[in-house]
Coordinates of C-alpha atoms in Angstrom, one line a residue:
Chain A
M22 CA 77.4 79.8 -13.3
K23 CA 75.3 77.5 -11.3
T24 CA 75.7 74.5 -13.7
N25 CA 79.4 75.2 -13.5
S26 CA 79.6 74.7 -9.8
I27 CA 77.5 71.6 -10.0
K28 CA 79.8 70.3 -12.6
N29 CA 82.7 71.1 -10.4
K30 CA 81.2 69.2 -7.5
V31 CA 80.6 66.1 -9.6
L32 CA 84.2 66.4 -10.8
I33 CA 85.6 66.6 -7.3
T34 CA 83.5 63.7 -6.1
A35 CA 84.7 61.6 -9.0
C36 CA 88.2 62.6 -8.0
F37 CA 87.6 61.4 -4.5
M38 CA 86.2 58.1 -5.6
I39 CA 89.1 57.3 -7.9
L40 CA 91.6 58.2 -5.3
L41 CA 89.8 56.1 -2.7
A42 CA 89.9 53.1 -5.0
I43 CA 93.6 53.6 -5.7
C44 CA 94.3 53.9 -2.0
I45 CA 92.5 50.7 -1.2
I46 CA 94.6 48.9 -3.8
W47 CA 97.7 50.5 -2.3
I48 CA 97.0 49.7 1.3
F49 CA 95.6 46.2 0.7
P50 CA 99.0 44.4 0.6
M51 CA 100.1 46.1 3.8
I52 CA 97.0 45.2 5.7
W53 CA 97.0 41.7 4.4
A54 CA 100.7 41.2 5.4
L55 CA 100.0 42.6 8.9
L56 CA 97.0 40.3 9.5
T57 CA 98.5 37.2 7.9
A58 CA 101.3 37.4 10.4
F59 CA 98.7 36.9 13.1
Q60 CA 97.0 33.9 11.4
S61 CA 97.8 30.4 12.7
E62 CA 99.7 27.9 10.5
N63 CA 96.6 25.7 10.1
E64 CA 94.5 28.6 9.0
I65 CA 97.0 29.7 6.4
Q66 CA 97.6 26.2 5.0
R67 CA 93.9 25.7 4.3
M68 CA 94.6 28.1 1.4
D69 CA 91.2 29.7 1.2
F70 CA 92.2 33.3 1.0
H71 CA 90.8 35.6 3.7
I72 CA 92.1 38.6 5.3
L73 CA 90.9 38.7 8.9
P74 CA 92.5 36.0 11.1
V75 CA 89.8 33.5 12.5
E76 CA 92.0 33.1 15.6
F77 CA 94.5 35.7 16.5
T78 CA 97.9 34.3 17.3
F79 CA 101.5 35.4 18.0
E80 CA 102.9 32.0 17.1
N81 CA 104.5 33.3 13.8
Y82 CA 106.4 35.9 15.7
A83 CA 107.4 33.4 18.3
K84 CA 108.8 31.0 15.7
L85 CA 110.5 33.9 13.8
F86 CA 112.4 35.0 16.9
H87 CA 113.5 31.4 17.8
N88 CA 115.3 30.5 14.7
D89 CA 119.0 30.0 14.6
S90 CA 119.5 29.9 10.8
S91 CA 117.8 33.3 10.3
P92 CA 118.6 35.3 13.4
V93 CA 116.2 38.2 12.7
L94 CA 116.6 40.0 16.0
R95 CA 120.3 40.0 15.5
W96 CA 119.7 41.3 12.0
F97 CA 117.4 44.0 13.3
A98 CA 120.1 45.1 15.8
N99 CA 122.7 45.1 13.1
S100 CA 120.5 47.3 10.9
L101 CA 120.0 49.8 13.8
V102 CA 123.7 50.1 14.4
I103 CA 124.4 50.5 10.7
A104 CA 121.6 53.0 9.9
L105 CA 122.4 55.1 13.0
G106 CA 126.2 54.9 12.4
H107 CA 125.8 55.9 8.7
M108 CA 123.4 58.7 9.6
G109 CA 125.8 60.1 12.2
L110 CA 128.8 59.9 9.9
V111 CA 127.0 61.5 7.0
L112 CA 125.7 64.4 9.2
V113 CA 129.2 65.3 10.5
I114 CA 130.9 65.1 7.1
V115 CA 128.2 66.8 5.1
A116 CA 127.8 69.7 7.6
L117 CA 131.5 70.3 7.6
A118 CA 131.8 70.1 3.8
G119 CA 128.7 72.4 3.4
Y120 CA 130.4 75.0 5.5
G121 CA 133.6 74.6 3.5
F122 CA 131.9 75.1 0.2
T123 CA 130.0 78.1 1.2
R124 CA 132.1 80.0 3.7
L125 CA 135.8 79.2 3.0
H126 CA 137.5 81.0 0.2
F127 CA 140.1 78.6 -1.2
K128 CA 141.4 78.5 -4.7
G129 CA 139.3 76.4 -7.1
R130 CA 136.4 76.0 -4.7
D131 CA 133.6 76.4 -7.1
G132 CA 135.3 74.5 -9.8
L133 CA 135.8 71.6 -7.4
F134 CA 132.2 71.7 -6.5
L135 CA 131.2 71.6 -10.2
I136 CA 133.3 68.5 -10.7
L137 CA 131.6 66.9 -7.7
M138 CA 128.2 67.7 -9.3
A139 CA 129.3 66.2 -12.6
T140 CA 130.1 62.9 -10.9
M141 CA 126.4 62.6 -10.0
M142 CA 126.0 61.4 -13.6
F143 CA 128.3 58.5 -13.0
P144 CA 126.3 55.3 -12.6
S145 CA 127.0 53.6 -9.3
V146 CA 127.1 50.1 -10.9
M147 CA 130.5 50.9 -12.2
N148 CA 131.9 51.3 -8.7
L149 CA 130.4 48.1 -7.2
I150 CA 133.2 45.6 -7.8
P151 CA 136.1 47.9 -7.1
N152 CA 134.5 49.2 -3.9
F153 CA 134.2 45.7 -2.7
K154 CA 137.9 45.2 -3.3
I155 CA 138.8 48.4 -1.4
V156 CA 136.6 47.5 1.5
D157 CA 138.0 44.0 1.5
S158 CA 141.6 45.2 1.4
F159 CA 140.9 47.4 4.5
G160 CA 139.8 44.1 6.2
W161 CA 136.3 45.6 6.6
T162 CA 134.3 42.7 5.1
N163 CA 131.9 41.3 7.8
T164 CA 132.2 44.5 9.8
Y165 CA 129.8 47.4 10.3
L166 CA 132.3 49.8 8.7
A167 CA 131.8 48.1 5.3
V168 CA 128.2 49.3 5.2
I169 CA 128.5 52.5 7.2
V170 CA 131.4 54.3 5.5
P171 CA 131.5 53.9 1.7
G172 CA 127.9 55.3 1.2
A173 CA 128.9 58.6 2.9
A174 CA 130.9 59.5 -0.2
G175 CA 127.7 60.3 -2.1
V176 CA 127.3 63.7 -3.6
T177 CA 123.6 64.4 -3.2
N178 CA 123.7 65.3 0.5
V179 CA 126.6 67.7 0.0
F180 CA 124.7 69.4 -2.7
L181 CA 121.5 69.8 -0.6
V182 CA 123.4 71.1 2.4
R183 CA 125.5 73.5 0.3
Q184 CA 122.4 74.9 -1.4
F185 CA 120.8 75.5 2.0
M186 CA 123.8 77.1 3.6
L187 CA 124.1 79.5 0.7
G188 CA 120.7 80.8 1.7
I189 CA 121.8 81.6 5.3
P190 CA 122.5 85.4 5.3
K191 CA 126.2 86.2 5.2
D192 CA 125.7 89.2 7.5
L193 CA 125.3 86.8 10.4
D194 CA 128.7 85.3 10.1
E195 CA 130.4 88.5 9.0
A196 CA 129.3 90.2 12.2
A197 CA 130.8 87.3 14.1
Y198 CA 134.1 87.5 12.2
V199 CA 134.3 91.2 13.1
D200 CA 133.8 90.2 16.7
G201 CA 136.9 88.0 16.4
A202 CA 135.2 84.6 16.0
N203 CA 137.1 81.9 14.0
H204 CA 135.7 79.5 11.4
W205 CA 134.9 76.8 13.9
Q206 CA 133.0 79.2 16.2
V207 CA 131.0 80.6 13.3
F208 CA 130.3 77.1 12.1
W209 CA 129.3 75.8 15.5
N210 CA 127.3 78.8 16.8
I211 CA 125.8 80.3 13.7
I212 CA 125.7 78.0 10.6
L213 CA 125.0 74.7 12.4
P214 CA 121.9 75.9 14.4
N215 CA 120.6 77.6 11.3
S216 CA 121.0 74.5 9.1
K217 CA 118.7 72.3 11.3
P218 CA 116.0 71.9 8.7
V219 CA 118.3 70.5 5.9
L220 CA 120.3 68.4 8.4
M221 CA 117.0 66.8 9.5
V222 CA 116.3 65.9 5.9
V223 CA 119.7 64.5 5.5
A224 CA 119.3 62.5 8.7
L225 CA 116.0 61.0 7.6
F226 CA 117.2 60.0 4.2
S227 CA 120.6 58.6 5.3
F228 CA 118.9 56.5 7.9
T229 CA 116.2 55.1 5.7
G230 CA 118.7 54.7 2.8
A231 CA 121.1 52.6 5.0
W232 CA 118.2 50.7 6.5
N233 CA 116.8 49.8 3.1
D234 CA 120.0 49.1 1.3
F235 CA 119.9 45.6 -0.2
L236 CA 122.7 44.7 -2.7
W237 CA 125.8 46.2 -1.1
P238 CA 125.4 44.7 2.4
S239 CA 124.6 41.3 0.8
I240 CA 128.0 41.5 -0.9
V241 CA 130.2 42.7 2.0
M242 CA 128.5 40.7 4.7
R243 CA 129.3 37.1 4.0
D244 CA 128.6 36.1 7.7
V245 CA 124.9 35.5 8.3
D246 CA 125.2 36.9 11.8
M247 CA 126.5 40.2 10.4
L248 CA 123.7 40.8 7.9
P249 CA 121.3 43.7 8.3
I250 CA 117.7 42.8 8.1
T251 CA 117.0 44.0 4.5
P252 CA 119.3 41.5 2.8
G253 CA 118.5 39.1 5.6
L254 CA 114.9 38.9 4.5
Q255 CA 116.1 37.2 1.3
L256 CA 117.4 34.3 3.3
L257 CA 114.3 34.3 5.3
Q258 CA 112.2 34.0 2.1
G259 CA 114.2 31.0 1.0
Q260 CA 113.8 29.3 4.4
Y261 CA 110.0 30.0 4.7
M262 CA 108.9 29.5 1.1
T263 CA 105.7 27.8 2.3
Y264 CA 105.3 29.6 5.6
P265 CA 103.8 33.0 4.7
G266 CA 102.8 33.7 8.3
I267 CA 106.4 33.7 9.5
A268 CA 107.7 35.4 6.4
M269 CA 105.1 38.2 6.8
A270 CA 106.1 38.6 10.5
G271 CA 109.7 39.1 9.3
A272 CA 108.6 41.7 6.6
I273 CA 106.6 43.6 9.2
L274 CA 109.5 43.7 11.6
A275 CA 111.7 45.1 8.9
I276 CA 109.2 47.8 8.0
I277 CA 108.5 49.0 11.6
P278 CA 111.4 51.5 12.0
T279 CA 110.9 53.4 8.8
F280 CA 107.1 53.3 9.3
V281 CA 107.5 54.8 12.8
L282 CA 109.8 57.4 11.4
Y283 CA 107.3 58.3 8.8
L284 CA 104.5 58.7 11.4
F285 CA 106.5 61.2 13.2
A286 CA 108.2 63.1 10.4
Q287 CA 105.7 62.7 7.6
K288 CA 105.8 66.4 6.6
K289 CA 109.6 66.4 6.5
F290 CA 109.7 63.4 4.2
M291 CA 107.3 65.1 1.8
E292 CA 109.0 68.5 1.9
S293 CA 112.4 66.9 1.3
M294 CA 111.2 65.2 -1.9
S295 CA 110.7 68.5 -3.6
L296 CA 113.8 70.0 -2.1
G297 CA 116.0 67.8 -4.4
S298 CA 114.0 68.6 -7.5
G299 CA 112.9 72.1 -6.7
I300 CA 116.2 73.8 -7.3
K301 CA 116.5 74.9 -10.9
Chain B
M28 CA 147.7 83.8 7.1
K29 CA 147.6 81.6 4.0
K30 CA 148.7 78.5 5.9
K31 CA 145.9 79.1 8.5
I32 CA 143.3 79.1 5.7
N33 CA 144.6 75.9 4.3
L34 CA 144.2 74.2 7.7
W35 CA 140.6 75.3 7.9
T36 CA 140.0 73.9 4.4
L37 CA 141.5 70.7 5.5
L38 CA 139.3 70.5 8.5
F39 CA 136.0 71.3 6.7
I40 CA 136.5 69.8 3.3
G41 CA 139.1 67.2 4.1
P42 CA 136.9 64.4 5.7
Y43 CA 134.4 64.4 2.8
F44 CA 137.2 64.5 0.2
I45 CA 139.1 61.6 1.7
L46 CA 135.9 59.5 1.5
F47 CA 135.2 60.8 -2.0
I48 CA 138.6 59.8 -3.2
I49 CA 138.7 56.4 -1.6
F50 CA 135.2 55.3 -2.3
F51 CA 134.4 57.1 -5.5
L52 CA 137.4 58.4 -7.5
I53 CA 139.7 55.4 -7.0
P54 CA 137.0 52.8 -7.6
A55 CA 135.9 54.7 -10.7
V56 CA 139.3 54.5 -12.3
F57 CA 140.0 51.0 -10.9
G58 CA 136.7 49.6 -12.2
I59 CA 137.5 50.7 -15.7
A60 CA 141.1 49.3 -15.4
V61 CA 140.1 45.9 -14.3
S62 CA 137.5 45.5 -17.1
F63 CA 140.5 45.0 -19.3
T64 CA 141.9 42.2 -17.2
E65 CA 141.2 38.6 -16.2
W66 CA 140.8 38.8 -12.5
D67 CA 139.4 36.5 -9.7
M68 CA 139.3 39.3 -7.1
Y69 CA 142.2 38.0 -5.1
N70 CA 145.2 37.3 -7.4
T71 CA 146.9 40.0 -9.5
P72 CA 144.7 41.1 -12.4
E73 CA 146.2 40.0 -15.8
F74 CA 145.9 42.5 -18.6
I75 CA 144.0 41.0 -21.6
G76 CA 143.1 44.1 -23.6
L77 CA 139.6 44.2 -25.1
S78 CA 139.1 40.5 -24.7
N79 CA 136.3 40.8 -22.1
Y80 CA 134.4 43.3 -24.2
N81 CA 135.0 41.2 -27.3
K82 CA 133.5 38.2 -25.7
I83 CA 130.5 40.0 -24.3
L84 CA 129.6 41.9 -27.5
F85 CA 130.8 39.7 -30.4
D86 CA 131.7 36.2 -29.5
S87 CA 128.4 34.3 -29.8
S88 CA 130.0 31.1 -28.5
S89 CA 130.7 32.7 -25.1
I90 CA 128.3 32.3 -22.3
Y91 CA 128.9 36.0 -21.4
Y92 CA 127.6 36.9 -24.8
D93 CA 124.3 35.2 -24.0
Q94 CA 124.3 36.6 -20.5
F95 CA 124.7 40.1 -21.7
R96 CA 122.2 39.8 -24.5
I97 CA 119.6 38.3 -22.2
G98 CA 120.3 40.5 -19.2
M99 CA 120.6 43.8 -21.1
G100 CA 117.6 42.9 -23.3
N101 CA 115.4 42.3 -20.2
T102 CA 116.7 45.3 -18.4
I103 CA 115.9 47.6 -21.4
L104 CA 112.5 46.0 -21.8
F105 CA 111.8 46.7 -18.2
V106 CA 113.0 50.3 -18.4
L107 CA 111.0 51.0 -21.6
I108 CA 107.8 50.0 -19.9
A109 CA 108.4 50.9 -16.3
V110 CA 109.8 54.4 -16.7
P111 CA 106.9 55.9 -18.6
L112 CA 104.5 54.3 -16.1
C113 CA 106.5 55.5 -13.1
V114 CA 106.1 59.1 -14.5
F115 CA 102.5 59.1 -15.8
V116 CA 100.8 57.1 -13.0
P117 CA 102.1 59.4 -10.3
L118 CA 101.4 62.5 -12.5
L119 CA 97.8 61.4 -13.0
I120 CA 97.4 60.8 -9.3
A121 CA 99.0 64.1 -8.5
V122 CA 96.6 65.9 -10.8
L123 CA 93.7 64.2 -8.9
L124 CA 95.2 65.1 -5.5
N125 CA 95.7 68.7 -6.7
M126 CA 91.9 69.0 -7.2
K127 CA 91.9 68.8 -3.4
P128 CA 89.0 66.4 -2.8
R129 CA 88.2 65.6 0.8
G130 CA 91.0 63.6 2.5
H131 CA 93.6 64.3 -0.1
R132 CA 96.3 64.6 2.5
V133 CA 95.5 61.2 3.9
F134 CA 95.4 59.7 0.4
Q135 CA 98.8 61.3 -0.3
S136 CA 100.3 59.9 2.9
V137 CA 99.1 56.4 2.1
L138 CA 100.3 56.4 -1.4
Y139 CA 103.7 57.7 -0.5
M140 CA 104.3 55.1 2.2
P141 CA 105.6 52.1 0.2
T142 CA 108.6 54.1 -1.0
L143 CA 110.0 54.0 2.5
F144 CA 109.8 50.2 2.8
S145 CA 112.8 48.0 1.9
I146 CA 112.7 46.2 -1.3
S147 CA 113.0 42.8 0.3
A148 CA 110.1 43.4 2.7
V149 CA 108.0 44.6 -0.2
M150 CA 108.9 41.6 -2.4
I151 CA 108.3 39.0 0.3
I152 CA 104.8 40.4 0.8
W153 CA 104.0 40.5 -2.9
S154 CA 105.6 37.2 -3.7
F155 CA 103.1 35.5 -1.4
L156 CA 100.2 37.7 -2.5
L157 CA 100.9 36.8 -6.1
S158 CA 101.3 33.1 -5.4
L159 CA 98.6 30.7 -6.4
S160 CA 98.6 28.9 -3.1
Y161 CA 98.5 31.9 -0.6
G162 CA 97.2 34.8 -2.7
P163 CA 93.7 35.8 -3.5
F164 CA 93.7 34.9 -7.2
K165 CA 92.5 31.3 -6.9
T166 CA 89.9 32.0 -4.3
W167 CA 88.6 35.2 -5.8
F168 CA 89.0 34.8 -9.5
D169 CA 89.2 31.1 -9.8
M170 CA 92.6 31.4 -11.5
S171 CA 94.8 28.4 -12.1
T172 CA 98.0 29.8 -13.7
D173 CA 100.8 30.8 -11.5
L174 CA 101.3 34.4 -12.4
K175 CA 105.0 34.7 -11.4
S176 CA 106.1 31.8 -13.5
T177 CA 104.1 32.5 -16.7
Q178 CA 104.8 35.2 -19.2
P179 CA 103.7 37.9 -19.8
W180 CA 102.3 37.8 -16.3
A181 CA 105.8 37.6 -14.7
W182 CA 106.7 40.9 -16.2
I183 CA 103.3 42.5 -15.4
C184 CA 103.8 41.4 -11.8
I185 CA 107.3 42.9 -11.6
I186 CA 106.3 46.2 -13.3
G187 CA 103.1 46.4 -11.2
V188 CA 105.0 45.9 -7.9
T189 CA 107.6 48.4 -9.0
I190 CA 105.0 51.1 -9.6
W191 CA 103.3 50.2 -6.2
W192 CA 106.7 50.5 -4.5
C193 CA 108.3 53.6 -6.0
M194 CA 105.5 55.7 -7.4
G195 CA 105.2 57.9 -4.3
A196 CA 108.4 59.8 -4.6
N197 CA 107.5 61.2 -8.0
M198 CA 104.0 61.8 -6.9
V199 CA 105.0 64.1 -4.1
I200 CA 107.3 66.0 -6.4
Y201 CA 104.5 66.5 -8.9
V202 CA 102.0 67.6 -6.2
A203 CA 104.5 70.2 -5.0
A204 CA 105.1 71.3 -8.6
L205 CA 101.4 71.5 -9.5
S206 CA 100.6 73.8 -6.6
G207 CA 103.1 76.2 -8.1
V208 CA 101.3 76.5 -11.4
P209 CA 100.0 80.1 -11.7
Q210 CA 96.3 80.2 -11.0
E211 CA 95.8 83.3 -13.2
Q212 CA 96.9 81.4 -16.3
L213 CA 94.5 78.6 -15.6
E214 CA 91.6 81.0 -15.0
A215 CA 92.4 82.9 -18.1
A216 CA 92.4 79.7 -20.2
T217 CA 89.1 78.7 -18.6
I218 CA 87.5 82.0 -19.6
D219 CA 88.9 81.4 -23.1
G220 CA 86.9 78.2 -23.1
A221 CA 89.8 75.7 -22.7
G222 CA 88.7 72.3 -21.3
A223 CA 90.5 70.4 -18.5
V224 CA 92.5 68.3 -21.0
I225 CA 93.7 71.3 -23.0
R226 CA 94.6 73.1 -19.8
L227 CA 96.6 70.1 -18.6
F228 CA 98.7 69.9 -21.8
K229 CA 98.9 73.7 -22.7
I230 CA 99.4 75.1 -19.2
V231 CA 100.1 72.6 -16.5
I232 CA 102.6 70.3 -18.2
P233 CA 104.7 73.2 -19.6
N234 CA 104.8 74.7 -16.1
I235 CA 106.1 71.6 -14.4
R236 CA 108.4 70.5 -17.3
F237 CA 111.6 70.9 -15.2
Q238 CA 110.2 68.5 -12.6
L239 CA 109.1 66.1 -15.3
L240 CA 112.5 66.1 -16.9
F241 CA 114.2 65.7 -13.5
T242 CA 112.1 62.7 -12.5
A243 CA 112.3 61.1 -15.9
I244 CA 116.1 61.1 -15.7
T245 CA 116.3 60.0 -12.0
T246 CA 113.7 57.3 -12.6
T247 CA 115.5 56.0 -15.7
V248 CA 118.8 55.7 -13.9
A249 CA 117.1 54.1 -10.9
Q250 CA 115.2 51.5 -12.9
F251 CA 118.2 50.5 -15.0
N252 CA 119.5 49.1 -11.7
I253 CA 116.6 46.7 -11.3
Y254 CA 117.7 43.7 -9.3
G255 CA 115.6 42.9 -6.2
Q256 CA 112.3 42.6 -7.9
P257 CA 113.1 39.7 -10.3
L258 CA 115.5 38.2 -7.8
M259 CA 112.9 37.8 -5.1
L260 CA 109.7 37.6 -7.2
T261 CA 110.6 35.4 -10.1
S262 CA 114.2 34.3 -9.6
G263 CA 114.8 35.5 -13.1
G264 CA 112.4 32.9 -14.5
P265 CA 110.5 31.6 -16.3
N266 CA 113.4 30.5 -18.6
N267 CA 115.6 33.5 -17.8
S268 CA 113.0 35.8 -19.3
T269 CA 113.1 38.2 -16.3
K270 CA 116.8 37.7 -15.6
V271 CA 118.3 41.2 -15.6
L272 CA 121.9 42.4 -16.1
M273 CA 122.5 43.3 -12.4
M274 CA 121.9 39.7 -11.5
Y275 CA 124.6 38.5 -13.9
I276 CA 127.0 41.1 -12.8
Q277 CA 126.4 40.1 -9.1
E278 CA 126.7 36.4 -9.9
N279 CA 129.8 36.6 -12.0
A280 CA 131.7 38.7 -9.4
F281 CA 130.3 37.5 -6.1
G282 CA 128.4 34.3 -6.8
T283 CA 129.5 30.8 -5.8
G284 CA 132.5 29.4 -7.6
I285 CA 135.6 31.3 -8.9
S286 CA 134.9 35.0 -9.3
N287 CA 135.2 36.4 -12.8
A288 CA 135.4 40.0 -11.6
G289 CA 137.2 41.3 -14.7
M290 CA 134.3 40.1 -17.0
S291 CA 131.8 41.3 -14.5
S292 CA 133.4 44.7 -14.4
A293 CA 133.3 44.9 -18.2
M294 CA 129.6 44.3 -18.1
A295 CA 129.1 46.9 -15.4
I296 CA 131.1 49.4 -17.5
L297 CA 128.9 48.7 -20.5
M298 CA 125.8 49.1 -18.4
G299 CA 127.1 52.3 -17.0
L300 CA 127.9 53.7 -20.4
I301 CA 124.4 52.9 -21.6
I302 CA 122.8 54.6 -18.6
M303 CA 125.0 57.7 -19.2
L304 CA 124.1 57.7 -22.9
V305 CA 120.4 57.4 -22.2
S306 CA 120.4 60.3 -19.7
T307 CA 122.4 62.4 -22.1
V308 CA 119.9 61.8 -24.8
Q309 CA 117.0 62.6 -22.5
F310 CA 118.7 65.9 -21.6
A311 CA 119.4 66.8 -25.2
M312 CA 115.9 66.0 -26.3
N313 CA 114.5 68.3 -23.7
R314 CA 116.9 71.0 -24.7
R315 CA 115.7 70.8 -28.3
S316 CA 112.0 70.8 -27.4
E317 CA 112.7 73.9 -25.3
R318 CA 113.5 75.9 -28.4

């Protein structure tokens, strides 16, 4: 028994060492990017690789912010409007649909839902070109609507919210119906407050999803001033091919919002990952 | 009474359904339809039957034939290597995390983080880190080949960065799944003298098979859409050897010059069909192994 516990201890320590090594590899690029953004141009161009800046400077950020051909602050603001707008729209639509699919009794409800689920198998690449044409024919190209609205048609969030709302005890709303409440009152006073956990998850993922979207906004935003920061960084990369300091400053700026969100809602992010896959 | 119910349905389901019809159903049908046409995105599409597909698949004198062969080949090569790694690397790390060594929560938080960063931020960082001039490879290892423009290094870079970037999501799913493996079964097996490896394959993996299947399918679908990594890391080079199909689809439809959206749609449809075929096969294989 004793040898067994020693063996166990060795095993756990080995485990710790391996994980530590992996984490160092994982965190190294982030630390390097963060610190390179504070190195001066001279220091970087000497090309002897080091991580800690010899002299700490904000000049990269200063140059990044005063650049007319890559207006990063404008891009950052665009991204905020888009991500928040998308998040708001998804929350409203998905909460309503979740109620409809769990509490209303219309003909063909569950069949309709099954059809929706089946479309999850449909690869999004097949919709790319026609969706551009539709957005374009609405006159939405180069407007926020082009990146806020189409993504809200996704099925995954509806699925998550429906599953969650199915779990809210029916007795709660039935009591309210008996008291004479209508669907809107039940939705607003009972279902919505009880659905906060899942709506939180939907909010986080629709925000980060819209913030990180790359291909679609680069297609519908032809005007540089309208780009969100994620596709914007591609222009930045082209412009600062040999200026890693400024490019890193741009990358850090683009990462900040999702990073801050992660700091505050880490547990929610982790829980939600298994939410999608945990339902058999 | 009946009318009232219909109004409620309209209120609750209506908004989602309008979006679903406009931005999913119509495009799905429309996309298939225009793949049979010659279309520049602005004039009326002209029906040309199977001509686009014929060019892509059989006409070896057409540039679209070459594009599809190169793009699809590279995409499949990437999927074949990246998907198993994007399942097994996080699984291995999840098994280590599940032993609960000191600091496992911190480790997990750090390893999950890159999944939340945008692809362009990640690729900018890595493209400088992997460059000969600004990265550590020359100073630390006295290297003189530029990794991103030499094969097979270019692929190794793309795959490595992909794992670094998106491993965390699967890892968290596996950690949650592993904590649900019944402890009694593991203890019983230990008493019967089963080692760690045997326990992993005989008890742990069968217990988390649903999550493994789920992540295998979602990862495959996701990785087929590879685009940003080669675009920003290697620009499809050297010699188009990392040029993937999404890049050709994007260029033909939205690139500079006259759009060839009909042709591009046909490529997208073919790519979509292959994705659906692969996920169906994955499903079927799992069904069979279940028996």
